[in-house]
């Protein structure tokens, strides 16, 4: 199995190279040269199989011969042994033909752990084999940072720099990152938005001299291994339902919902992928109106989705254009220059055959958290609530059951949950000690050169 870039100018790479590189060196994103196929019989067998076994069967199709079966199996089993739900991604019925797919049972209580726990172990294995070192720089809207730190903190041969937008993550999210005591973990609070942080990371990658010197790599969802690990729960959920579902996906960087497209391309029957966004609705506007145009990110109650420029949308555009790398490169170049892209009619039609989009504001999010609590006695986090609002909007026309991806534990956003429901979610055992630990974080201005200098100084004197 080899991987190609969406911009067509990077040489094909192995799974291990893609894991360690993150971004392709032509600025594009990696995708498999051809999608592996999983047949209907195999999918049906996933209904009763342990989650880690399904993950192994799917990831081994992506891994080619980068890792032996025994290595891959050992890392996947170890990754999921640390989860606090035996099903890993339990599917819970909360209403007539309405389900939550709970993805928050890992160490940092958001869905990012599901892929990151595997990715961290594969990273350690690959670096050890190669005798190499890497520098991970991750921009985070709140949850990627803590998941990366939980997966990579304390590993040899890796320095981890996590950049979060100052004041735009919840206190729990911030403390999960800044109270980690591992010497290889470095937190940066950046003046600006998540998009500003992500743009700085992209510029660091584009600085090839710097990127090579420090062996820069990415563990954001631009890293294809994240997508490969995330498509697994689409398979397990659909197999358990034994029918063709609609998936509703609270979306920011388009990584999680693109994992749904990956599952479809591998043979999973899905009625529709519903992109659920908050007031940062660039993706909803792109799919509904055909113009992908970035505005200014606004702070909402679902901060992990306060994103305007969704990196993974490039993968969806590439696929929807019939894998036209020349067009994709030109389109992304135009979007980079003008912050706006008119999506050609044929590409839009293709996207709409799989996706539809719904957005909602904070008032709707709060009302849905309250309503869900009244109706089911469940507390849901604000991101899950954005998904539930979208589910309510599309429910009348859905033929199959509707599965909302529940992306975070309510205890990560206690203020919003209490504001909506009057109930403070109890602090889970995983978060004990969060308010006692000392915070380590450096405040930096919105200035790529300063961020680069900070990283270089820390690498010189760890
Ligand atoms: C990251 C995140 C999202 C958005 O996922 P993308 O892959 O960026 O679309 C949604 N909800 C929560 C809680 C998250 O942490």
CSV table of C-alpha atoms and ligand atoms in Angstrom, one decimal:
chain,number,residue,atom,x,y,z
A,1,UNK,CA,0.0,0.0,0.0
A,2,UNK,CA,1.4,3.3,-1.1
A,3,UNK,CA,0.2,6.9,-0.4
A,4,UNK,CA,-0.1,9.8,-2.8
A,5,UNK,CA,-0.4,13.5,-2.2
A,6,UNK,CA,-3.6,15.4,-3.0
A,7,UNK,CA,-1.4,17.9,-4.9
A,8,UNK,CA,0.3,15.2,-6.9
A,9,UNK,CA,3.8,16.4,-6.6
A,10,UNK,CA,5.2,14.4,-3.8
A,11,UNK,CA,6.6,10.9,-4.5
A,12,UNK,CA,4.4,8.0,-3.2
A,13,UNK,CA,5.3,6.9,0.3
A,14,UNK,CA,4.8,3.9,2.6
A,15,UNK,CA,2.4,3.9,5.6
A,16,UNK,CA,5.4,4.4,7.9
A,17,UNK,CA,6.7,7.4,6.0
A,18,UNK,CA,3.2,8.9,6.0
A,19,UNK,CA,2.9,8.3,9.8
A,20,UNK,CA,6.2,10.1,10.4
A,21,UNK,CA,5.8,12.9,7.9
A,22,UNK,CA,2.2,14.0,8.5
A,23,UNK,CA,2.1,16.5,5.6
A,24,UNK,CA,3.3,15.7,2.1
A,25,UNK,CA,6.3,17.9,1.0
A,26,UNK,CA,4.3,19.5,-1.8
A,27,UNK,CA,1.9,20.9,0.8
A,28,UNK,CA,-0.8,18.3,0.1
A,29,UNK,CA,-2.3,15.6,2.2
A,30,UNK,CA,-1.7,11.9,1.8
A,31,UNK,CA,-4.3,9.4,0.8
A,32,UNK,CA,-3.9,5.7,-0.2
A,33,UNK,CA,-3.2,5.2,-3.9
A,34,UNK,CA,-6.3,3.0,-3.9
A,35,UNK,CA,-8.8,2.5,-1.1
A,36,UNK,CA,-8.7,-1.0,0.4
A,37,UNK,CA,-12.0,-2.8,0.2
A,38,UNK,CA,-13.8,-4.6,3.1
A,39,UNK,CA,-16.5,-6.9,1.9
A,40,UNK,CA,-20.0,-7.2,3.3
A,41,UNK,CA,-19.4,-10.5,5.0
A,42,UNK,CA,-16.4,-9.0,6.9
A,43,UNK,CA,-18.4,-6.0,7.8
A,44,UNK,CA,-21.2,-8.1,9.2
A,45,UNK,CA,-18.7,-10.1,11.3
A,46,UNK,CA,-17.6,-6.8,13.0
A,47,UNK,CA,-20.9,-6.7,14.9
A,48,UNK,CA,-19.8,-9.1,17.6
A,49,UNK,CA,-16.0,-8.7,17.3
A,50,UNK,CA,-13.9,-6.9,20.0
A,51,UNK,CA,-13.2,-3.3,18.9
A,52,UNK,CA,-9.4,-3.8,19.0
A,53,UNK,CA,-9.8,-6.8,16.6
A,54,UNK,CA,-11.8,-4.7,14.1
A,55,UNK,CA,-9.3,-1.9,14.4
A,56,UNK,CA,-6.5,-4.4,13.6
A,57,UNK,CA,-8.3,-5.9,10.6
A,58,UNK,CA,-8.9,-2.4,9.1
A,59,UNK,CA,-5.5,-0.8,10.0
A,60,UNK,CA,-3.6,-3.8,8.7
A,61,UNK,CA,-5.1,-3.1,5.3
A,62,UNK,CA,-3.6,0.4,5.4
A,63,UNK,CA,-0.3,-0.5,7.0
A,64,UNK,CA,0.9,-2.7,4.1
A,65,UNK,CA,4.2,-4.2,5.2
A,66,UNK,CA,5.4,-1.2,7.3
A,67,UNK,CA,4.7,-3.1,10.5
A,68,UNK,CA,4.4,-6.9,11.1
A,69,UNK,CA,1.0,-8.2,12.1
A,70,UNK,CA,2.2,-8.9,15.6
A,71,UNK,CA,3.6,-5.4,16.0
A,72,UNK,CA,0.4,-3.7,14.8
A,73,UNK,CA,-1.7,-6.0,16.9
A,74,UNK,CA,0.3,-5.4,20.1
A,75,UNK,CA,0.2,-1.6,19.6
A,76,UNK,CA,-3.6,-1.6,19.0
A,77,UNK,CA,-4.3,-3.9,21.9
A,78,UNK,CA,-2.2,-1.7,24.2
A,79,UNK,CA,-3.8,1.5,23.0
A,80,UNK,CA,-7.4,0.3,23.7
A,81,UNK,CA,-6.5,-1.4,27.0
A,82,UNK,CA,-6.4,2.1,28.6
A,83,UNK,CA,-10.0,2.9,27.7
A,84,UNK,CA,-12.7,2.9,30.4
A,85,UNK,CA,-15.4,1.3,28.4
A,86,UNK,CA,-15.0,-2.3,27.3
A,87,UNK,CA,-16.7,-1.6,24.0
A,88,UNK,CA,-14.3,1.3,23.4
A,89,UNK,CA,-16.9,3.1,21.2
A,90,UNK,CA,-20.3,2.1,22.7
A,91,UNK,CA,-23.4,2.8,20.7
A,92,UNK,CA,-26.3,4.0,22.9
A,93,UNK,CA,-29.9,4.4,21.9
A,94,UNK,CA,-31.3,7.7,23.2
A,95,UNK,CA,-34.5,8.0,21.2
A,96,UNK,CA,-36.5,6.5,18.4
A,97,UNK,CA,-34.0,5.5,15.7
A,98,UNK,CA,-31.5,7.9,17.4
A,99,UNK,CA,-28.2,6.8,18.7
A,100,UNK,CA,-25.1,8.3,20.3
A,101,UNK,CA,-21.7,6.8,19.4
A,102,UNK,CA,-19.7,7.5,22.5
A,103,UNK,CA,-16.1,8.2,21.5
A,104,UNK,CA,-14.9,9.8,24.8
A,105,UNK,CA,-13.8,6.8,26.9
A,106,UNK,CA,-10.0,7.3,26.4
A,107,UNK,CA,-7.4,9.0,28.6
A,108,UNK,CA,-8.3,12.6,27.8
A,109,UNK,CA,-12.1,12.2,27.4
A,110,UNK,CA,-12.5,13.2,23.7
A,111,UNK,CA,-12.5,11.2,20.5
A,112,UNK,CA,-9.0,12.3,19.6
A,113,UNK,CA,-7.6,9.5,21.9
A,114,UNK,CA,-9.1,6.8,19.7
A,115,UNK,CA,-6.6,7.5,17.0
A,116,UNK,CA,-3.8,9.2,19.0
A,117,UNK,CA,-3.3,6.3,21.4
A,118,UNK,CA,-2.5,4.0,18.4
A,119,UNK,CA,-0.5,6.7,16.6
A,120,UNK,CA,1.7,7.4,19.6
A,121,UNK,CA,2.7,3.7,19.9
A,122,UNK,CA,3.4,3.3,16.2
A,123,UNK,CA,5.5,6.5,16.3
A,124,UNK,CA,7.6,5.2,19.1
A,125,UNK,CA,8.1,1.9,17.3
A,126,UNK,CA,9.0,3.4,14.0
A,127,UNK,CA,11.5,5.9,15.5
A,128,UNK,CA,13.1,3.2,17.6
A,129,UNK,CA,13.5,1.1,14.5
A,130,UNK,CA,15.0,3.9,12.5
A,131,UNK,CA,17.1,5.4,15.3
A,132,UNK,CA,15.5,8.7,14.4
A,133,UNK,CA,14.2,11.8,16.3
A,134,UNK,CA,11.2,14.0,15.5
A,135,UNK,CA,9.7,17.3,16.5
A,136,UNK,CA,5.9,17.2,16.7
A,137,UNK,CA,4.2,20.6,16.4
A,138,UNK,CA,0.4,20.5,16.8
A,139,UNK,CA,-2.1,23.3,16.6
A,140,UNK,CA,-5.1,22.5,18.8
A,141,UNK,CA,-8.6,23.9,19.2
A,142,UNK,CA,-8.6,22.1,22.6
A,143,UNK,CA,-8.6,18.3,22.4
A,144,UNK,CA,-5.9,17.3,20.0
A,145,UNK,CA,-3.3,18.9,22.3
A,146,UNK,CA,-4.2,16.9,25.4
A,147,UNK,CA,-4.6,13.7,23.3
A,148,UNK,CA,-1.2,14.2,21.7
A,149,UNK,CA,0.4,14.9,25.1
A,150,UNK,CA,-1.2,11.8,26.6
A,151,UNK,CA,0.0,9.7,23.7
A,152,UNK,CA,3.5,11.1,23.3
A,153,UNK,CA,4.5,12.6,26.7
A,154,UNK,CA,7.6,10.8,28.1
A,155,UNK,CA,8.4,9.0,24.8
A,156,UNK,CA,12.1,9.0,23.8
A,157,UNK,CA,13.1,10.6,20.5
A,158,UNK,CA,10.1,13.0,20.4
A,159,UNK,CA,9.7,16.6,21.4
A,160,UNK,CA,6.1,17.8,21.5
A,161,UNK,CA,5.1,21.4,21.0
A,162,UNK,CA,1.4,22.1,21.3
A,163,UNK,CA,0.0,25.5,20.3
A,164,UNK,CA,-3.5,26.5,21.6
A,165,UNK,CA,-5.3,29.8,21.0
A,166,UNK,CA,-5.0,31.7,24.3
A,167,UNK,CA,-8.2,32.0,26.2
A,168,UNK,CA,-10.2,30.0,23.6
A,169,UNK,CA,-10.1,26.5,25.1
A,170,UNK,CA,-12.0,25.5,28.2
A,171,UNK,CA,-10.2,25.5,31.6
A,172,UNK,CA,-10.3,21.7,31.7
A,173,UNK,CA,-8.8,21.4,28.2
A,174,UNK,CA,-6.1,23.9,29.1
A,175,UNK,CA,-5.2,22.3,32.4
A,176,UNK,CA,-5.1,18.8,30.7
A,177,UNK,CA,-2.3,20.2,28.5
A,178,UNK,CA,-0.4,22.5,30.8
A,179,UNK,CA,-0.3,20.3,33.9
A,180,UNK,CA,1.5,17.5,32.1
A,181,UNK,CA,4.9,17.1,33.8
A,182,UNK,CA,6.9,15.3,31.0
A,183,UNK,CA,10.1,17.1,30.0
A,184,UNK,CA,9.4,16.6,26.3
A,185,UNK,CA,6.1,18.4,26.4
A,186,UNK,CA,6.1,22.2,25.6
A,187,UNK,CA,2.8,24.2,25.6
A,188,UNK,CA,2.4,27.5,23.8
A,189,UNK,CA,-0.6,29.8,24.3
A,190,UNK,CA,-0.8,31.9,21.1
A,191,UNK,CA,-2.4,35.3,20.8
A,192,UNK,CA,-5.1,34.6,18.2
A,193,UNK,CA,-7.5,32.0,16.9
A,194,UNK,CA,-7.0,28.3,16.1
A,195,UNK,CA,-6.8,29.2,12.4
A,196,UNK,CA,-3.9,31.5,13.3
A,197,UNK,CA,-2.2,28.7,15.1
A,198,UNK,CA,-2.8,26.2,12.3
A,199,UNK,CA,-1.5,28.8,9.7
A,200,UNK,CA,1.8,29.1,11.7
A,201,UNK,CA,2.2,25.3,11.8
A,202,UNK,CA,1.6,25.2,8.0
A,203,UNK,CA,4.3,27.9,7.6
A,204,UNK,CA,6.7,25.9,9.7
A,205,UNK,CA,6.2,23.0,7.4
A,206,UNK,CA,6.7,25.2,4.3
A,207,UNK,CA,10.0,26.3,5.8
A,208,UNK,CA,11.7,23.2,4.4
A,209,UNK,CA,15.1,24.1,5.9
A,210,UNK,CA,13.7,24.3,9.4
A,211,UNK,CA,11.3,21.4,8.8
A,212,UNK,CA,14.2,19.1,7.8
A,213,UNK,CA,16.6,20.3,10.5
A,214,UNK,CA,14.2,19.5,13.3
A,215,UNK,CA,12.4,16.6,11.6
A,216,UNK,CA,9.1,18.3,11.9
A,217,UNK,CA,6.0,16.2,11.9
A,218,UNK,CA,2.3,16.5,12.4
A,219,UNK,CA,-0.2,14.5,14.5
A,220,UNK,CA,-3.2,16.7,13.6
A,221,UNK,CA,-5.9,15.0,11.4
A,222,UNK,CA,-3.7,16.0,8.4
A,223,UNK,CA,-1.8,12.8,9.4
A,224,UNK,CA,-3.5,10.1,7.5
A,225,UNK,CA,-3.0,7.5,10.2
A,226,UNK,CA,-5.5,9.5,12.3
A,227,UNK,CA,-8.1,9.0,9.6
A,228,UNK,CA,-7.3,5.3,9.2
A,229,UNK,CA,-7.9,4.7,12.9
A,230,UNK,CA,-11.0,6.8,13.0
A,231,UNK,CA,-12.9,5.0,10.2
A,232,UNK,CA,-13.0,1.9,12.5
A,233,UNK,CA,-15.9,3.2,14.6
A,234,UNK,CA,-18.1,3.9,11.6
A,235,UNK,CA,-17.7,0.2,10.7
A,236,UNK,CA,-18.4,-1.1,14.2
A,237,UNK,CA,-21.5,1.1,14.6
A,238,UNK,CA,-23.0,0.3,11.3
A,239,UNK,CA,-22.3,-3.4,11.8
A,240,UNK,CA,-24.1,-3.4,15.1
A,241,UNK,CA,-27.1,-1.7,13.7
A,242,UNK,CA,-27.2,-4.2,10.8
A,243,UNK,CA,-28.6,-1.6,8.4
A,244,UNK,CA,-27.5,1.6,6.6
A,245,UNK,CA,-27.3,4.5,9.0
A,246,UNK,CA,-27.0,8.3,8.7
A,247,UNK,CA,-24.0,9.6,10.6
A,248,UNK,CA,-24.0,13.1,12.1
A,249,UNK,CA,-20.6,14.4,12.8
A,250,UNK,CA,-19.7,17.5,14.9
A,251,UNK,CA,-17.1,19.0,12.6
A,252,UNK,CA,-14.2,21.4,12.8
A,253,UNK,CA,-11.2,20.4,10.7
A,254,UNK,CA,-13.2,17.8,8.7
A,255,UNK,CA,-11.0,15.0,9.8
A,256,UNK,CA,-13.6,12.9,11.7
A,257,UNK,CA,-16.3,13.2,9.0
A,258,UNK,CA,-13.7,12.5,6.3
A,259,UNK,CA,-13.0,9.2,8.2
A,260,UNK,CA,-16.7,8.4,7.4
A,261,UNK,CA,-16.0,9.0,3.7
A,262,UNK,CA,-13.0,6.7,4.0
A,263,UNK,CA,-15.3,4.0,5.4
A,264,UNK,CA,-17.7,4.5,2.5
A,265,UNK,CA,-14.9,4.2,0.0
A,266,UNK,CA,-13.8,1.0,1.6
A,267,UNK,CA,-17.3,-0.5,1.1
A,268,UNK,CA,-19.4,0.6,4.1
A,269,UNK,CA,-23.0,1.5,3.2
A,270,UNK,CA,-23.9,4.9,4.7
A,271,UNK,CA,-27.0,6.9,3.8
A,272,UNK,CA,-25.5,10.3,4.4
A,273,UNK,CA,-22.7,12.0,6.3
A,274,UNK,CA,-24.1,15.1,8.0
A,275,UNK,CA,-21.6,17.8,8.7
A,276,UNK,CA,-22.7,19.5,11.9
A,277,UNK,CA,-21.1,22.9,12.6
A,278,UNK,CA,-21.5,25.7,15.2
A,279,UNK,CA,-21.6,29.4,14.1
A,280,UNK,CA,-18.3,28.8,12.4
A,281,UNK,CA,-20.2,27.4,9.4
A,282,UNK,CA,-17.8,27.7,6.5
A,283,UNK,CA,-18.3,24.0,5.7
A,284,UNK,CA,-22.1,24.3,5.9
A,285,UNK,CA,-21.9,27.2,3.5
A,286,UNK,CA,-19.5,25.4,1.2
A,287,UNK,CA,-21.8,22.4,0.9
A,288,UNK,CA,-25.1,24.3,0.8
A,289,UNK,CA,-24.0,27.3,-1.4
A,290,UNK,CA,-21.0,26.0,-3.2
A,291,UNK,CA,-18.6,28.7,-2.0
A,292,UNK,CA,-15.8,27.8,0.4
A,293,UNK,CA,-15.1,31.1,1.9
A,294,UNK,CA,-13.3,31.7,5.3
A,295,UNK,CA,-14.7,34.3,7.6
A,296,UNK,CA,-13.3,35.2,11.0
A,297,UNK,CA,-13.5,32.5,13.7
A,298,UNK,CA,-15.9,33.3,16.5
A,299,UNK,CA,-15.7,31.9,20.0
A,300,UNK,CA,-18.6,29.5,20.7
A,301,UNK,CA,-19.6,27.0,23.4
A,302,UNK,CA,-18.1,24.2,21.3
A,303,UNK,CA,-14.5,25.5,21.1
A,304,UNK,CA,-13.0,22.4,19.5
A,305,UNK,CA,-15.0,23.3,16.4
A,306,UNK,CA,-14.1,27.1,16.3
A,307,UNK,CA,-12.4,26.6,13.0
A,308,UNK,CA,-12.7,28.4,9.6
A,309,UNK,CA,-10.1,26.7,7.5
A,310,UNK,CA,-10.8,22.9,7.6
A,311,UNK,CA,-7.6,21.2,6.5
A,312,UNK,CA,-9.2,17.9,5.6
A,313,UNK,CA,-11.7,19.4,3.3
A,314,UNK,CA,-8.8,19.2,0.7
A,315,UNK,CA,-9.1,15.4,0.9
A,316,UNK,CA,-12.8,15.5,0.2
A,317,UNK,CA,-12.3,18.0,-2.7
A,318,UNK,CA,-9.6,15.8,-4.2
A,319,UNK,CA,-11.8,12.7,-4.1
A,320,UNK,CA,-14.9,14.6,-5.3
A,321,UNK,CA,-13.0,15.9,-8.3
A,322,UNK,CA,-12.2,12.4,-9.4
A,323,UNK,CA,-8.7,12.7,-7.8
A,324,UNK,CA,-7.7,15.6,-10.0
A,325,UNK,CA,-4.4,16.7,-8.3
A,326,UNK,CA,-3.8,19.5,-10.8
A,327,UNK,CA,-7.2,21.1,-10.0
A,328,UNK,CA,-6.8,20.4,-6.3
A,329,UNK,CA,-3.4,22.2,-6.2
A,330,UNK,CA,-4.7,25.1,-8.1
A,331,UNK,CA,-7.9,25.3,-6.1
A,332,UNK,CA,-6.1,25.2,-2.7
A,333,UNK,CA,-3.6,27.8,-4.1
A,334,UNK,CA,-6.5,30.1,-5.0
A,335,UNK,CA,-8.2,29.5,-1.6
A,336,UNK,CA,-4.8,30.3,0.1
A,337,UNK,CA,-4.5,33.6,-1.7
A,338,UNK,CA,-8.1,34.8,-1.7
A,339,UNK,CA,-9.6,32.9,1.3
A,340,UNK,CA,-12.4,31.9,-1.1
A,341,UNK,CA,-13.1,29.1,-3.6
A,342,UNK,CA,-16.0,28.6,-5.9
A,343,UNK,CA,-16.6,24.9,-6.0
A,344,UNK,CA,-17.2,23.7,-9.6
A,345,UNK,CA,-20.7,22.3,-10.1
A,346,UNK,CA,-19.6,18.7,-10.8
A,347,UNK,CA,-17.4,18.6,-7.7
A,348,UNK,CA,-20.3,20.1,-5.6
A,349,UNK,CA,-22.7,17.5,-6.9
A,350,UNK,CA,-20.3,14.7,-6.1
A,351,UNK,CA,-19.8,16.1,-2.5
A,352,UNK,CA,-23.5,16.4,-2.0
A,353,UNK,CA,-24.1,12.8,-2.9
A,354,UNK,CA,-22.4,11.9,0.4
A,355,UNK,CA,-22.5,15.0,2.6
A,356,UNK,CA,-25.1,17.4,3.8
A,357,UNK,CA,-24.6,20.1,6.4
A,358,UNK,CA,-26.4,21.8,9.2
A,359,UNK,CA,-25.2,24.6,11.5
A,360,UNK,CA,-26.5,25.9,14.8
A,361,UNK,CA,-25.8,28.7,17.2
A,362,UNK,CA,-25.1,28.7,20.9
A,363,UNK,CA,-28.7,29.2,21.9
A,364,UNK,CA,-29.7,26.0,20.0
A,365,UNK,CA,-26.8,24.1,21.5
A,366,UNK,CA,-27.8,25.1,25.1
A,367,UNK,CA,-31.5,24.3,24.4
A,368,UNK,CA,-30.5,20.8,23.0
A,369,UNK,CA,-28.3,20.1,26.1
A,370,UNK,CA,-31.3,21.0,28.3
A,371,UNK,CA,-33.8,19.0,26.3
A,372,UNK,CA,-31.6,16.0,26.1
A,373,UNK,CA,-31.1,16.1,29.9
A,374,UNK,CA,-34.9,16.4,30.5
A,375,UNK,CA,-35.8,13.7,28.0
A,376,UNK,CA,-33.1,11.1,28.7
A,377,UNK,CA,-31.4,12.2,32.0
A,378,UNK,CA,-28.1,12.3,30.1
A,379,UNK,CA,-25.6,15.1,30.2
A,380,UNK,CA,-24.0,15.7,26.8
A,381,UNK,CA,-21.2,18.0,26.0
A,382,UNK,CA,-21.7,21.1,23.7
A,383,UNK,CA,-20.1,19.4,20.6
A,384,UNK,CA,-22.3,16.4,20.9
A,385,UNK,CA,-25.2,18.8,21.3
A,386,UNK,CA,-24.3,20.5,18.0
A,387,UNK,CA,-24.6,17.1,16.4
A,388,UNK,CA,-28.0,16.4,18.1
A,389,UNK,CA,-29.3,19.8,16.8
A,390,UNK,CA,-28.3,18.8,13.2
A,391,UNK,CA,-29.8,15.3,13.8
A,392,UNK,CA,-33.1,16.9,14.8
A,393,UNK,CA,-33.1,19.0,11.6
A,394,UNK,CA,-32.4,16.1,9.2
A,395,UNK,CA,-34.5,13.4,11.1
A,396,UNK,CA,-37.7,13.8,9.1
A,397,UNK,CA,-36.1,12.8,5.9
A,398,UNK,CA,-33.7,10.1,7.2
A,399,UNK,CA,-34.6,6.6,6.1
A,400,UNK,CA,-32.1,4.7,8.3
A,401,UNK,CA,-31.2,5.2,12.0
A,402,UNK,CA,-29.4,8.3,12.9
A,403,UNK,CA,-26.1,8.0,14.7
A,404,UNK,CA,-24.6,11.1,16.3
A,405,UNK,CA,-20.9,11.0,17.1
A,406,UNK,CA,-20.5,12.0,20.7
A,407,UNK,CA,-17.1,13.5,20.6
A,408,UNK,CA,-16.4,14.6,24.1
A,409,UNK,CA,-17.3,13.8,27.7
A,410,UNK,CA,-19.5,16.4,29.4
A,411,UNK,CA,-17.0,16.9,32.2
A,412,UNK,CA,-14.6,18.6,29.7
A,413,UNK,CA,-17.1,21.5,29.5
A,414,UNK,CA,-18.6,21.7,33.0
A,415,UNK,CA,-19.5,25.4,32.8
A,416,UNK,CA,-21.6,25.0,29.6
A,417,UNK,CA,-23.2,21.8,30.8
A,418,UNK,CA,-24.2,23.5,34.1
A,419,UNK,CA,-25.4,26.6,32.3
A,420,UNK,CA,-27.7,24.5,30.1
A,421,UNK,CA,-29.0,21.9,32.6
A,422,UNK,CA,-28.3,23.3,36.1
A,423,UNK,CA,-26.3,20.1,36.8
A,424,UNK,CA,-22.5,20.1,37.1
A,425,UNK,CA,-21.0,16.9,35.6
A,426,UNK,CA,-19.0,15.0,38.3
A,427,UNK,CA,-15.3,15.1,37.8
A,428,UNK,CA,-14.3,11.7,36.4
A,429,UNK,CA,-11.4,9.8,38.0
A,430,UNK,CA,-9.3,10.6,35.0
A,431,UNK,CA,-9.4,14.3,35.8
A,432,UNK,CA,-8.6,14.0,39.6
A,433,UNK,CA,-5.7,16.3,40.4
A,434,UNK,CA,-6.3,18.5,37.4
A,435,UNK,CA,-6.9,21.6,39.6
A,436,UNK,CA,-3.8,20.9,41.8
A,437,UNK,CA,-1.1,20.4,39.1
A,438,UNK,CA,1.2,23.3,38.3
A,439,UNK,CA,0.6,24.8,34.8
A,440,UNK,CA,3.6,25.1,32.4
A,441,UNK,CA,2.8,27.3,29.3
A,442,UNK,CA,4.6,30.0,27.4
A,443,UNK,CA,2.6,32.9,26.0
A,444,UNK,CA,3.7,33.9,22.4
A,445,UNK,CA,2.4,36.6,20.0
A,446,UNK,CA,0.9,35.7,16.7
A,447,UNK,CA,4.2,35.7,14.9
A,448,UNK,CA,5.6,32.6,13.2
A,449,UNK,CA,9.2,33.7,13.5
A,450,UNK,CA,8.8,33.9,17.3
A,451,UNK,CA,7.2,30.5,17.4
A,452,UNK,CA,10.1,29.0,15.4
A,453,UNK,CA,12.7,30.7,17.6
A,454,UNK,CA,10.9,29.3,20.7
A,455,UNK,CA,11.0,25.8,19.3
A,456,UNK,CA,14.6,26.1,18.3
A,457,UNK,CA,15.6,27.4,21.7
A,458,UNK,CA,13.8,24.5,23.5
A,459,UNK,CA,15.4,21.9,21.2
A,460,UNK,CA,18.8,23.3,21.9
A,461,UNK,CA,18.3,23.3,25.6
A,462,UNK,CA,15.5,20.8,26.4
B,1,LIG,C1,-11.7,17.8,17.4
B,1,LIG,C2,-13.1,17.8,17.8
B,1,LIG,C3,-14.2,17.9,16.9
B,1,LIG,C4,-14.0,18.1,15.5
B,1,LIG,O1,-13.3,17.1,14.8
B,1,LIG,P1,-12.6,17.4,13.4
B,1,LIG,O2,-12.0,16.1,13.0
B,1,LIG,O3,-11.7,18.5,13.6
B,1,LIG,O4,-13.7,17.7,12.5
B,1,LIG,C5,-15.5,17.8,17.4
B,1,LIG,N1,-15.7,17.6,18.7
B,1,LIG,C6,-14.7,17.5,19.6
B,1,LIG,C7,-15.0,17.4,21.1
B,1,LIG,C8,-13.4,17.6,19.2
B,1,LIG,O5,-12.4,17.5,20.1
